[in-house]
PDB file as gemmi writes it, atoms N, CA and C in Angstrom:
CRYST1    1.000    1.000    1.000  90.00  90.00  90.00 P 1                      
ATOM      1  N   LEU A   1     -42.773  -5.475 -99.703  1.00  0.00           N  
ATOM      2  CA  LEU A   1     -41.360  -5.681 -99.902  1.00  0.00           C  
ATOM      3  C   LEU A   1     -41.002  -7.155-100.058  1.00  0.00           C  
ATOM      4  N   LEU A   2     -41.755  -8.016 -99.399  1.00  0.00           N  
ATOM      5  CA  LEU A   2     -41.451  -9.442 -99.463  1.00  0.00           C  
ATOM      6  C   LEU A   2     -41.614  -9.976-100.887  1.00  0.00           C  
ATOM      7  N   LYS A   3     -42.708  -9.617-101.547  1.00  0.00           N  
ATOM      8  CA  LYS A   3     -42.914 -10.072-102.932  1.00  0.00           C  
ATOM      9  C   LYS A   3     -41.851  -9.503-103.864  1.00  0.00           C  
ATOM     10  N   THR A   4     -41.464  -8.274-103.625  1.00  0.00           N  
ATOM     11  CA  THR A   4     -40.408  -7.651-104.425  1.00  0.00           C  
ATOM     12  C   THR A   4     -39.101  -8.414-104.251  1.00  0.00           C  
ATOM     13  N   TYR A   5     -38.766  -8.762-103.031  1.00  0.00           N  
ATOM     14  CA  TYR A   5     -37.536  -9.510-102.777  1.00  0.00           C  
ATOM     15  C   TYR A   5     -37.605 -10.887-103.437  1.00  0.00           C  
ATOM     16  N   TRP A   6     -38.763 -11.545-103.368  1.00  0.00           N  
ATOM     17  CA  TRP A   6     -38.892 -12.859-104.013  1.00  0.00           C  
ATOM     18  C   TRP A   6     -38.683 -12.753-105.515  1.00  0.00           C  
ATOM     19  N   LYS A   7     -39.231 -11.714-106.137  1.00  0.00           N  
ATOM     20  CA  LYS A   7     -39.026 -11.533-107.578  1.00  0.00           C  
ATOM     21  C   LYS A   7     -37.543 -11.349-107.891  1.00  0.00           C  
ATOM     22  N   MET A   8     -36.860 -10.600-107.049  1.00  0.00           N  
ATOM     23  CA  MET A   8     -35.430 -10.408-107.243  1.00  0.00           C  
ATOM     24  C   MET A   8     -34.665 -11.705-106.989  1.00  0.00           C  
ATOM     25  N   LEU A   9     -35.061 -12.440-105.987  1.00  0.00           N  
ATOM     26  CA  LEU A   9     -34.392 -13.680-105.629  1.00  0.00           C  
ATOM     27  C   LEU A   9     -34.482 -14.715-106.743  1.00  0.00           C  
ATOM     28  N   PHE A  10     -35.643 -14.821-107.369  1.00  0.00           N  
ATOM     29  CA  PHE A  10     -35.841 -15.831-108.414  1.00  0.00           C  
ATOM     30  C   PHE A  10     -35.531 -15.320-109.811  1.00  0.00           C  
ATOM     31  N   GLY A  11     -34.930 -14.130-109.905  1.00  0.00           N  
ATOM     32  CA  GLY A  11     -34.414 -13.666-111.181  1.00  0.00           C  
ATOM     33  C   GLY A  11     -35.377 -12.924-112.076  1.00  0.00           C  
ATOM     34  N   ALA A  12     -36.566 -12.614-111.614  1.00  0.00           N  
ATOM     35  CA  ALA A  12     -37.511 -11.903-112.468  1.00  0.00           C  
ATOM     36  C   ALA A  12     -37.127 -10.438-112.620  1.00  0.00           C  
ATOM     37  N   THR A  13     -36.502  -9.870-111.599  1.00  0.00           N  
ATOM     38  CA  THR A  13     -36.155  -8.453-111.601  1.00  0.00           C  
ATOM     39  C   THR A  13     -34.791  -8.259-110.966  1.00  0.00           C  
ATOM     40  N   ASP A  14     -33.971  -7.413-111.579  1.00  0.00           N  
ATOM     41  CA  ASP A  14     -32.644  -7.124-111.034  1.00  0.00           C  
ATOM     42  C   ASP A  14     -32.634  -5.886-110.152  1.00  0.00           C  
ATOM     43  N   LYS A  15     -33.459  -4.908-110.521  1.00  0.00           N  
ATOM     44  CA  LYS A  15     -33.403  -3.629-109.838  1.00  0.00           C  
ATOM     45  C   LYS A  15     -34.768  -2.945-109.933  1.00  0.00           C  
ATOM     46  N   TYR A  16     -35.184  -2.354-108.839  1.00  0.00           N  
ATOM     47  CA  TYR A  16     -36.406  -1.558-108.818  1.00  0.00           C  
ATOM     48  C   TYR A  16     -36.035  -0.096-108.662  1.00  0.00           C  
ATOM     49  N   VAL A  17     -36.690   0.747-109.441  1.00  0.00           N  
ATOM     50  CA  VAL A  17     -36.474   2.182-109.350  1.00  0.00           C  
ATOM     51  C   VAL A  17     -37.836   2.842-109.182  1.00  0.00           C  
ATOM     52  N   MET A  18     -37.933   3.707-108.172  1.00  0.00           N  
ATOM     53  CA  MET A  18     -39.198   4.381-107.898  1.00  0.00           C  
ATOM     54  C   MET A  18     -38.926   5.880-107.806  1.00  0.00           C  
ATOM     55  N   GLY A  19     -39.748   6.664-108.482  1.00  0.00           N  
ATOM     56  CA  GLY A  19     -39.619   8.113-108.428  1.00  0.00           C  
ATOM     57  C   GLY A  19     -40.760   8.718-107.625  1.00  0.00           C  
ATOM     58  N   LEU A  20     -40.420   9.595-106.698  1.00  0.00           N  
ATOM     59  CA  LEU A  20     -41.419  10.286-105.895  1.00  0.00           C  
ATOM     60  C   LEU A  20     -41.531  11.724-106.397  1.00  0.00           C  
ATOM     61  N   HIS A  21     -42.761  12.198-106.572  1.00  0.00           N  
ATOM     62  CA  HIS A  21     -42.935  13.545-107.090  1.00  0.00           C  
ATOM     63  C   HIS A  21     -43.949  14.316-106.254  1.00  0.00           C  
ATOM     64  N   ARG A  22     -43.794  15.616-106.300  1.00  0.00           N  
ATOM     65  CA  ARG A  22     -44.748  16.528-105.676  1.00  0.00           C  
ATOM     66  C   ARG A  22     -45.078  17.596-106.699  1.00  0.00           C  
ATOM     67  N   SER A  23     -46.332  17.779-106.938  1.00  0.00           N  
ATOM     68  CA  SER A  23     -46.803  18.805-107.879  1.00  0.00           C  
ATOM     69  C   SER A  23     -46.169  18.637-109.254  1.00  0.00           C  
ATOM     70  N   GLY A  24     -45.965  17.412-109.656  1.00  0.00           N  
ATOM     71  CA  GLY A  24     -45.423  17.147-110.978  1.00  0.00           C  
ATOM     72  C   GLY A  24     -43.910  17.215-111.068  1.00  0.00           C  
ATOM     73  N   LYS A  25     -43.226  17.603-110.002  1.00  0.00           N  
ATOM     74  CA  LYS A  25     -41.765  17.665-110.016  1.00  0.00           C  
ATOM     75  C   LYS A  25     -41.188  16.436-109.325  1.00  0.00           C  
ATOM     76  N   LEU A  26     -40.201  15.868-109.948  1.00  0.00           N  
ATOM     77  CA  LEU A  26     -39.530  14.701-109.386  1.00  0.00           C  
ATOM     78  C   LEU A  26     -38.683  15.145-108.202  1.00  0.00           C  
ATOM     79  N   VAL A  27     -39.005  14.635-107.019  1.00  0.00           N  
ATOM     80  CA  VAL A  27     -38.339  15.050-105.796  1.00  0.00           C  
ATOM     81  C   VAL A  27     -37.239  14.072-105.401  1.00  0.00           C  
ATOM     82  N   GLN A  28     -37.515  12.786-105.527  1.00  0.00           N  
ATOM     83  CA  GLN A  28     -36.566  11.777-105.060  1.00  0.00           C  
ATOM     84  C   GLN A  28     -36.680  10.537-105.923  1.00  0.00           C  
ATOM     85  N   VAL A  29     -35.546   9.903-106.182  1.00  0.00           N  
ATOM     86  CA  VAL A  29     -35.498   8.639-106.909  1.00  0.00           C  
ATOM     87  C   VAL A  29     -34.897   7.599-105.977  1.00  0.00           C  
ATOM     88  N   ILE A  30     -35.609   6.495-105.811  1.00  0.00           N  
ATOM     89  CA  ILE A  30     -35.150   5.412-104.945  1.00  0.00           C  
ATOM     90  C   ILE A  30     -34.843   4.208-105.820  1.00  0.00           C  
ATOM     91  N   GLU A  31     -33.631   3.709-105.700  1.00  0.00           N  
ATOM     92  CA  GLU A  31     -33.230   2.513-106.421  1.00  0.00           C  
ATOM     93  C   GLU A  31     -32.995   1.399-105.413  1.00  0.00           C  
ATOM     94  N   ALA A  32     -33.419   0.203-105.744  1.00  0.00           N  
ATOM     95  CA  ALA A  32     -33.253  -0.928-104.830  1.00  0.00           C  
ATOM     96  C   ALA A  32     -32.778  -2.157-105.606  1.00  0.00           C  
ATOM     97  N   THR A  33     -31.672  -2.723-105.146  1.00  0.00           N  
ATOM     98  CA  THR A  33     -31.196  -3.997-105.668  1.00  0.00           C  
ATOM     99  C   THR A  33     -31.296  -5.027-104.541  1.00  0.00           C  
ATOM    100  N   LYS A  34     -31.097  -6.272-104.894  1.00  0.00           N  
ATOM    101  CA  LYS A  34     -31.204  -7.340-103.903  1.00  0.00           C  
ATOM    102  C   LYS A  34     -30.168  -7.160-102.789  1.00  0.00           C  
ATOM    103  N   ASP A  35     -28.954  -6.803-103.156  1.00  0.00           N  
ATOM    104  CA  ASP A  35     -27.902  -6.624-102.150  1.00  0.00           C  
ATOM    105  C   ASP A  35     -28.211  -5.460-101.220  1.00  0.00           C  
ATOM    106  N   GLU A  36     -28.743  -4.372-101.770  1.00  0.00           N  
ATOM    107  CA  GLU A  36     -29.102  -3.227-100.930  1.00  0.00           C  
ATOM    108  C   GLU A  36     -30.228  -3.577 -99.965  1.00  0.00           C  
ATOM    109  N   MET A  37     -31.180  -4.377-100.435  1.00  0.00           N  
ATOM    110  CA  MET A  37     -32.277  -4.791 -99.559  1.00  0.00           C  
ATOM    111  C   MET A  37     -31.750  -5.650 -98.416  1.00  0.00           C  
ATOM    112  N   LYS A  38     -30.770  -6.510 -98.713  1.00  0.00           N  
ATOM    113  CA  LYS A  38     -30.172  -7.345 -97.668  1.00  0.00           C  
ATOM    114  C   LYS A  38     -29.489  -6.493 -96.607  1.00  0.00           C  
ATOM    115  N   GLU A  39     -28.778  -5.463 -97.051  1.00  0.00           N  
ATOM    116  CA  GLU A  39     -28.062  -4.594 -96.120  1.00  0.00           C  
ATOM    117  C   GLU A  39     -29.018  -3.773 -95.260  1.00  0.00           C  
ATOM    118  N   LYS A  40     -30.053  -3.219 -95.889  1.00  0.00           N  
ATOM    119  CA  LYS A  40     -30.944  -2.305 -95.185  1.00  0.00           C  
ATOM    120  C   LYS A  40     -31.922  -3.006 -94.251  1.00  0.00           C  
ATOM    121  N   SER A  41     -32.387  -4.175 -94.632  1.00  0.00           N  
ATOM    122  CA  SER A  41     -33.371  -4.855 -93.782  1.00  0.00           C  
ATOM    123  C   SER A  41     -33.121  -6.360 -93.739  1.00  0.00           C  
ATOM    124  N   PRO A  42     -32.211  -6.800 -92.878  1.00  0.00           N  
ATOM    125  CA  PRO A  42     -31.944  -8.234 -92.754  1.00  0.00           C  
ATOM    126  C   PRO A  42     -33.155  -9.016 -92.245  1.00  0.00           C  
ATOM    127  N   ALA A  43     -34.064  -8.349 -91.557  1.00  0.00           N  
ATOM    128  CA  ALA A  43     -35.275  -9.034 -91.091  1.00  0.00           C  
ATOM    129  C   ALA A  43     -36.124  -9.485 -92.268  1.00  0.00           C  
ATOM    130  N   LEU A  44     -36.086  -8.736 -93.355  1.00  0.00           N  
ATOM    131  CA  LEU A  44     -36.820  -9.103 -94.566  1.00  0.00           C  
ATOM    132  C   LEU A  44     -36.301 -10.424 -95.126  1.00  0.00           C  
ATOM    133  N   ILE A  45     -34.992 -10.584 -95.127  1.00  0.00           N  
ATOM    134  CA  ILE A  45     -34.388 -11.813 -95.644  1.00  0.00           C  
ATOM    135  C   ILE A  45     -34.773 -12.997 -94.769  1.00  0.00           C  
ATOM    136  N   GLU A  46     -34.735 -12.810 -93.459  1.00  0.00           N  
ATOM    137  CA  GLU A  46     -35.129 -13.882 -92.542  1.00  0.00           C  
ATOM    138  C   GLU A  46     -36.586 -14.270 -92.755  1.00  0.00           C  
ATOM    139  N   ALA A  47     -37.458 -13.286 -92.933  1.00  0.00           N  
ATOM    140  CA  ALA A  47     -38.876 -13.570 -93.152  1.00  0.00           C  
ATOM    141  C   ALA A  47     -39.084 -14.318 -94.460  1.00  0.00           C  
ATOM    142  N   ALA A  48     -38.371 -13.919 -95.500  1.00  0.00           N  
ATOM    143  CA  ALA A  48     -38.497 -14.594 -96.799  1.00  0.00           C  
ATOM    144  C   ALA A  48     -38.033 -16.042 -96.695  1.00  0.00           C  
ATOM    145  N   GLU A  49     -36.904 -16.270 -96.015  1.00  0.00           N  
ATOM    146  CA  GLU A  49     -36.393 -17.632 -95.873  1.00  0.00           C  
ATOM    147  C   GLU A  49     -37.326 -18.487 -95.022  1.00  0.00           C  
ATOM    148  N   ARG A  50     -37.892 -17.895 -93.981  1.00  0.00           N  
ATOM    149  CA  ARG A  50     -38.832 -18.645 -93.152  1.00  0.00           C  
ATOM    150  C   ARG A  50     -40.058 -19.061 -93.956  1.00  0.00           C  
ATOM    151  N   ARG A  51     -40.570 -18.138 -94.767  1.00  0.00           N  
ATOM    152  CA  ARG A  51     -41.769 -18.451 -95.553  1.00  0.00           C  
ATOM    153  C   ARG A  51     -41.488 -19.461 -96.641  1.00  0.00           C  
ATOM    154  N   LEU A  52     -40.306 -19.401 -97.202  1.00  0.00           N  
ATOM    155  CA  LEU A  52     -39.973 -20.374 -98.241  1.00  0.00           C  
ATOM    156  C   LEU A  52     -39.627 -21.731 -97.650  1.00  0.00           C  
ATOM    157  N   GLY A  53     -39.210 -21.735 -96.384  1.00  0.00           N  
ATOM    158  CA  GLY A  53     -38.999 -22.963 -95.633  1.00  0.00           C  
ATOM    159  C   GLY A  53     -38.096 -23.979 -96.284  1.00  0.00           C  
ATOM    160  N   ARG A  54     -38.667 -25.117 -96.589  1.00  0.00           N  
ATOM    161  CA  ARG A  54     -37.900 -26.254 -97.099  1.00  0.00           C  
ATOM    162  C   ARG A  54     -37.232 -25.939 -98.436  1.00  0.00           C  
ATOM    163  N   LEU A  55     -37.906 -25.165 -99.267  1.00  0.00           N  
ATOM    164  CA  LEU A  55     -37.328 -24.801-100.563  1.00  0.00           C  
ATOM    165  C   LEU A  55     -36.035 -24.018-100.383  1.00  0.00           C  
ATOM    166  N   THR A  56     -36.020 -23.113 -99.433  1.00  0.00           N  
ATOM    167  CA  THR A  56     -34.815 -22.334 -99.154  1.00  0.00           C  
ATOM    168  C   THR A  56     -33.676 -23.252 -98.732  1.00  0.00           C  
ATOM    169  N   GLU A  57     -33.959 -24.210 -97.876  1.00  0.00           N  
ATOM    170  CA  GLU A  57     -32.935 -25.146 -97.424  1.00  0.00           C  
ATOM    171  C   GLU A  57     -32.398 -25.967 -98.594  1.00  0.00           C  
ATOM    172  N   MET A  58     -33.296 -26.414 -99.471  1.00  0.00           N  
ATOM    173  CA  MET A  58     -32.860 -27.186-100.632  1.00  0.00           C  
ATOM    174  C   MET A  58     -32.014 -26.333-101.572  1.00  0.00           C  
ATOM    175  N   LEU A  59     -32.399 -25.082-101.780  1.00  0.00           N  
ATOM    176  CA  LEU A  59     -31.623 -24.199-102.649  1.00  0.00           C  
ATOM    177  C   LEU A  59     -30.232 -23.935-102.082  1.00  0.00           C  
ATOM    178  N   LYS A  60     -30.135 -23.806-100.765  1.00  0.00           N  
ATOM    179  CA  LYS A  60     -28.825 -23.627-100.133  1.00  0.00           C  
ATOM    180  C   LYS A  60     -27.960 -24.865-100.343  1.00  0.00           C  
ATOM    181  N   GLN A  61     -28.559 -26.048-100.239  1.00  0.00           N  
ATOM    182  CA  GLN A  61     -27.811 -27.287-100.462  1.00  0.00           C  
ATOM    183  C   GLN A  61     -27.340 -27.374-101.910  1.00  0.00           C  
ATOM    184  N   VAL A  62     -28.199 -26.993-102.852  1.00  0.00           N  
ATOM    185  CA  VAL A  62     -27.830 -27.017-104.269  1.00  0.00           C  
ATOM    186  C   VAL A  62     -26.681 -26.046-104.518  1.00  0.00           C  
ATOM    187  N   GLN A  63     -26.791 -24.841-103.978  1.00  0.00           N  
ATOM    188  CA  GLN A  63     -25.753 -23.839-104.163  1.00  0.00           C  
ATOM    189  C   GLN A  63     -24.416 -24.340-103.610  1.00  0.00           C  
ATOM    190  N   ALA A  64     -24.422 -24.912-102.425  1.00  0.00           N  
ATOM    191  CA  ALA A  64     -23.193 -25.422-101.824  1.00  0.00           C  
ATOM    192  C   ALA A  64     -22.620 -26.574-102.647  1.00  0.00           C  
ATOM    193  N   ALA A  65     -23.475 -27.457-103.116  1.00  0.00           N  
ATOM    194  CA  ALA A  65     -23.010 -28.608-103.900  1.00  0.00           C  
ATOM    195  C   ALA A  65     -22.430 -28.157-105.240  1.00  0.00           C  
ATOM    196  N   VAL A  66     -23.057 -27.182-105.877  1.00  0.00           N  
ATOM    197  CA  VAL A  66     -22.574 -26.696-107.169  1.00  0.00           C  
ATOM    198  C   VAL A  66     -21.243 -25.968-107.003  1.00  0.00           C  
ATOM    199  N   GLU A  67     -21.102 -25.197-105.933  1.00  0.00           N  
ATOM    200  CA  GLU A  67     -19.845 -24.492-105.701  1.00  0.00           C  
ATOM    201  C   GLU A  67     -18.688 -25.464-105.495  1.00  0.00           C  
ATOM    202  N   ASN A  68     -18.945 -26.606-104.876  1.00  0.00           N  
ATOM    203  CA  ASN A  68     -17.897 -27.587-104.607  1.00  0.00           C  
ATOM    204  C   ASN A  68     -17.823 -28.683-105.662  1.00  0.00           C  
ATOM    205  N   GLY A  69     -18.722 -28.645-106.655  1.00  0.00           N  
ATOM    206  CA  GLY A  69     -18.843 -29.754-107.590  1.00  0.00           C  
ATOM    207  C   GLY A  69     -18.018 -29.682-108.848  1.00  0.00           C  
ATOM    208  N   GLY A  70     -17.336 -28.600-109.104  1.00  0.00           N  
ATOM    209  CA  GLY A  70     -16.565 -28.490-110.337  1.00  0.00           C  
ATOM    210  C   GLY A  70     -17.450 -28.111-111.513  1.00  0.00           C  
ATOM    211  N   ASP A  71     -17.060 -28.590-112.708  1.00  0.00           N  
ATOM    212  CA  ASP A  71     -17.810 -28.259-113.919  1.00  0.00           C  
ATOM    213  C   ASP A  71     -18.982 -29.201-114.109  1.00  0.00           C  
ATOM    214  N   GLY A  72     -20.042 -28.700-114.733  1.00  0.00           N  
ATOM    215  CA  GLY A  72     -21.238 -29.491-114.998  1.00  0.00           C  
ATOM    216  C   GLY A  72     -21.075 -30.285-116.268  1.00  0.00           C  
ATOM    217  N   PRO A  73     -22.073 -30.904-116.762  1.00  0.00           N  
ATOM    218  CA  PRO A  73     -23.453 -30.937-116.269  1.00  0.00           C  
ATOM    219  C   PRO A  73     -23.606 -31.894-115.084  1.00  0.00           C  
ATOM    220  N   TRP A  74     -24.630 -31.607-114.295  1.00  0.00           N  
ATOM    221  CA  TRP A  74     -24.884 -32.388-113.099  1.00  0.00           C  
ATOM    222  C   TRP A  74     -26.291 -32.944-113.094  1.00  0.00           C  
ATOM    223  N   VAL A  75     -26.491 -33.867-112.170  1.00  0.00           N  
ATOM    224  CA  VAL A  75     -27.830 -34.380-111.893  1.00  0.00           C  
ATOM    225  C   VAL A  75     -28.030 -34.277-110.375  1.00  0.00           C  
ATOM    226  N   LEU A  76     -29.209 -33.815-109.982  1.00  0.00           N  
ATOM    227  CA  LEU A  76     -29.536 -33.702-108.563  1.00  0.00           C  
ATOM    228  C   LEU A  76     -30.380 -34.900-108.150  1.00  0.00           C  
ATOM    229  N   GLN A  77     -30.078 -35.448-106.989  1.00  0.00           N  
ATOM    230  CA  GLN A  77     -30.859 -36.576-106.469  1.00  0.00           C  
ATOM    231  C   GLN A  77     -31.218 -36.290-105.017  1.00  0.00           C  
ATOM    232  N   TRP A  78     -32.449 -36.634-104.655  1.00  0.00           N  
ATOM    233  CA  TRP A  78     -32.922 -36.496-103.292  1.00  0.00           C  
ATOM    234  C   TRP A  78     -32.906 -37.884-102.687  1.00  0.00           C  
ATOM    235  N   GLN A  79     -32.020 -38.119-101.689  1.00  0.00           N  
ATOM    236  CA  GLN A  79     -31.914 -39.445-101.081  1.00  0.00           C  
ATOM    237  C   GLN A  79     -31.961 -39.314 -99.569  1.00  0.00           C  
ATOM    238  N   ARG A  80     -32.980 -39.904 -98.979  1.00  0.00           N  
ATOM    239  CA  ARG A  80     -33.132 -39.957 -97.525  1.00  0.00           C  
ATOM    240  C   ARG A  80     -32.973 -38.592 -96.852  1.00  0.00           C  
ATOM    241  N   GLY A  81     -33.614 -37.594 -97.420  1.00  0.00           N  
ATOM    242  CA  GLY A  81     -33.622 -36.278 -96.813  1.00  0.00           C  
ATOM    243  C   GLY A  81     -32.431 -35.397 -97.133  1.00  0.00           C  
ATOM    244  N   THR A  82     -31.514 -35.872 -97.952  1.00  0.00           N  
ATOM    245  CA  THR A  82     -30.390 -35.034 -98.353  1.00  0.00           C  
ATOM    246  C   THR A  82     -30.354 -34.913 -99.869  1.00  0.00           C  
ATOM    247  N   LEU A  83     -29.817 -33.828-100.318  1.00  0.00           N  
ATOM    248  CA  LEU A  83     -29.725 -33.546-101.743  1.00  0.00           C  
ATOM    249  C   LEU A  83     -28.309 -33.858-102.201  1.00  0.00           C  
ATOM    250  N   LEU A  84     -28.173 -34.702-103.203  1.00  0.00           N  
ATOM    251  CA  LEU A  84     -26.867 -35.103-103.706  1.00  0.00           C  
ATOM    252  C   LEU A  84     -26.682 -34.594-105.122  1.00  0.00           C  
ATOM    253  N   LEU A  85     -25.469 -34.199-105.436  1.00  0.00           N  
ATOM    254  CA  LEU A  85     -25.121 -33.707-106.763  1.00  0.00           C  
ATOM    255  C   LEU A  85     -24.150 -34.688-107.378  1.00  0.00           C  
ATOM    256  N   GLY A  86     -24.476 -35.186-108.557  1.00  0.00           N  
ATOM    257  CA  GLY A  86     -23.602 -36.128-109.236  1.00  0.00           C  
ATOM    258  C   GLY A  86     -23.354 -35.697-110.664  1.00  0.00           C  
ATOM    259  N   ASP A  87     -22.355 -36.284-111.288  1.00  0.00           N  
ATOM    260  CA  ASP A  87     -22.063 -35.987-112.692  1.00  0.00           C  
ATOM    261  C   ASP A  87     -23.136 -36.594-113.569  1.00  0.00           C  
ATOM    262  N   TYR A  88     -23.562 -35.846-114.554  1.00  0.00           N  
ATOM    263  CA  TYR A  88     -24.563 -36.345-115.494  1.00  0.00           C  
ATOM    264  C   TYR A  88     -23.863 -37.127-116.587  1.00  0.00           C  
ATOM    265  N   ILE A  89     -24.282 -38.358-116.777  1.00  0.00           N  
ATOM    266  CA  ILE A  89     -23.747 -39.204-117.836  1.00  0.00           C  
ATOM    267  C   ILE A  89     -24.921 -39.621-118.696  1.00  0.00           C  
ATOM    268  N   SER A  90     -24.837 -39.319-119.973  1.00  0.00           N  
ATOM    269  CA  SER A  90     -25.964 -39.639-120.847  1.00  0.00           C  
ATOM    270  C   SER A  90     -26.106 -41.150-120.995  1.00  0.00           C  
ATOM    271  N   GLU A  91     -27.330 -41.580-121.228  1.00  0.00           N  
ATOM    272  CA  GLU A  91     -27.626 -43.005-121.351  1.00  0.00           C  
ATOM    273  C   GLU A  91     -26.891 -43.601-122.545  1.00  0.00           C  
ATOM    274  N   ARG A  92     -26.753 -42.844-123.603  1.00  0.00           N  
ATOM    275  CA  ARG A  92     -26.078 -43.315-124.807  1.00  0.00           C  
ATOM    276  C   ARG A  92     -24.606 -43.620-124.492  1.00  0.00           C  
ATOM    277  N   LYS A  93     -23.964 -42.755-123.712  1.00  0.00           N  
ATOM    278  CA  LYS A  93     -22.565 -42.953-123.364  1.00  0.00           C  
ATOM    279  C   LYS A  93     -22.385 -44.204-122.519  1.00  0.00           C  
ATOM    280  N   VAL A  94     -23.312 -44.452-121.604  1.00  0.00           N  
ATOM    281  CA  VAL A  94     -23.250 -45.644-120.757  1.00  0.00           C  
ATOM    282  C   VAL A  94     -23.412 -46.899-121.595  1.00  0.00           C  
ATOM    283  N   LYS A  95     -24.337 -46.887-122.568  1.00  0.00           N  
ATOM    284  CA  LYS A  95     -24.536 -48.055-123.432  1.00  0.00           C  
ATOM    285  C   LYS A  95     -23.294 -48.332-124.271  1.00  0.00           C  
ATOM    286  N   GLU A  96     -22.660 -47.267-124.794  1.00  0.00           N  
ATOM    287  CA  GLU A  96     -21.447 -47.443-125.588  1.00  0.00           C  
ATOM    288  C   GLU A  96     -20.332 -48.057-124.768  1.00  0.00           C  
ATOM    289  N   GLU A  97     -20.181 -47.627-123.518  1.00  0.00           N  
ATOM    290  CA  GLU A  97     -19.146 -48.172-122.654  1.00  0.00           C  
ATOM    291  C   GLU A  97     -19.401 -49.631-122.329  1.00  0.00           C  
ATOM    292  N   THR A  98     -20.655 -50.009-122.098  1.00  0.00           N  
ATOM    293  CA  THR A  98     -20.951 -51.399-121.778  1.00  0.00           C  
ATOM    294  C   THR A  98     -20.774 -52.285-123.005  1.00  0.00           C  
ATOM    295  N   MET A  99     -21.045 -51.750-124.192  1.00  0.00           N  
ATOM    296  CA  MET A  99     -20.866 -52.537-125.405  1.00  0.00           C  
ATOM    297  C   MET A  99     -19.388 -52.783-125.692  1.00  0.00           C  
ATOM    298  N   THR A 100     -18.538 -51.814-125.423  1.00  0.00           N  
ATOM    299  CA  THR A 100     -17.111 -52.009-125.684  1.00  0.00           C  
ATOM    300  C   THR A 100     -16.459 -52.910-124.649  1.00  0.00           C  
ATOM    301  N   VAL A 101     -16.984 -52.961-123.434  1.00  0.00           N  
ATOM    302  CA  VAL A 101     -16.447 -53.817-122.394  1.00  0.00           C  
ATOM    303  C   VAL A 101     -16.822 -55.266-122.635  1.00  0.00           C  
ATOM    304  N   ALA A 102     -18.040 -55.499-123.098  1.00  0.00           N  
ATOM    305  CA  ALA A 102     -18.550 -56.868-123.252  1.00  0.00           C  
ATOM    306  C   ALA A 102     -17.955 -57.614-124.404  1.00  0.00           C  
TER     307      ALA A 102                                                      
END                                                                             
């Protein structure tokens, strides 16, 4: 289940569907999405986050920064143990501004 959740977490799969059969007859169909997995087994989510460790913490910081950051594009910077989100300014635009000021 952990690998399945990781695939869902990183966008490789949206939904898993499994059919159980007996004697060639379909008896039960099980569908699983990421949200359903979170509801049914919160211990799975804790285990996944523990195993991902630092990456999980960084992804949470990115998510929080993007939610509060407005419209993109952005640039991410790692400074002294914290992740910072800043506006992306192309090098060409910076050169044009410095040329018009000078």
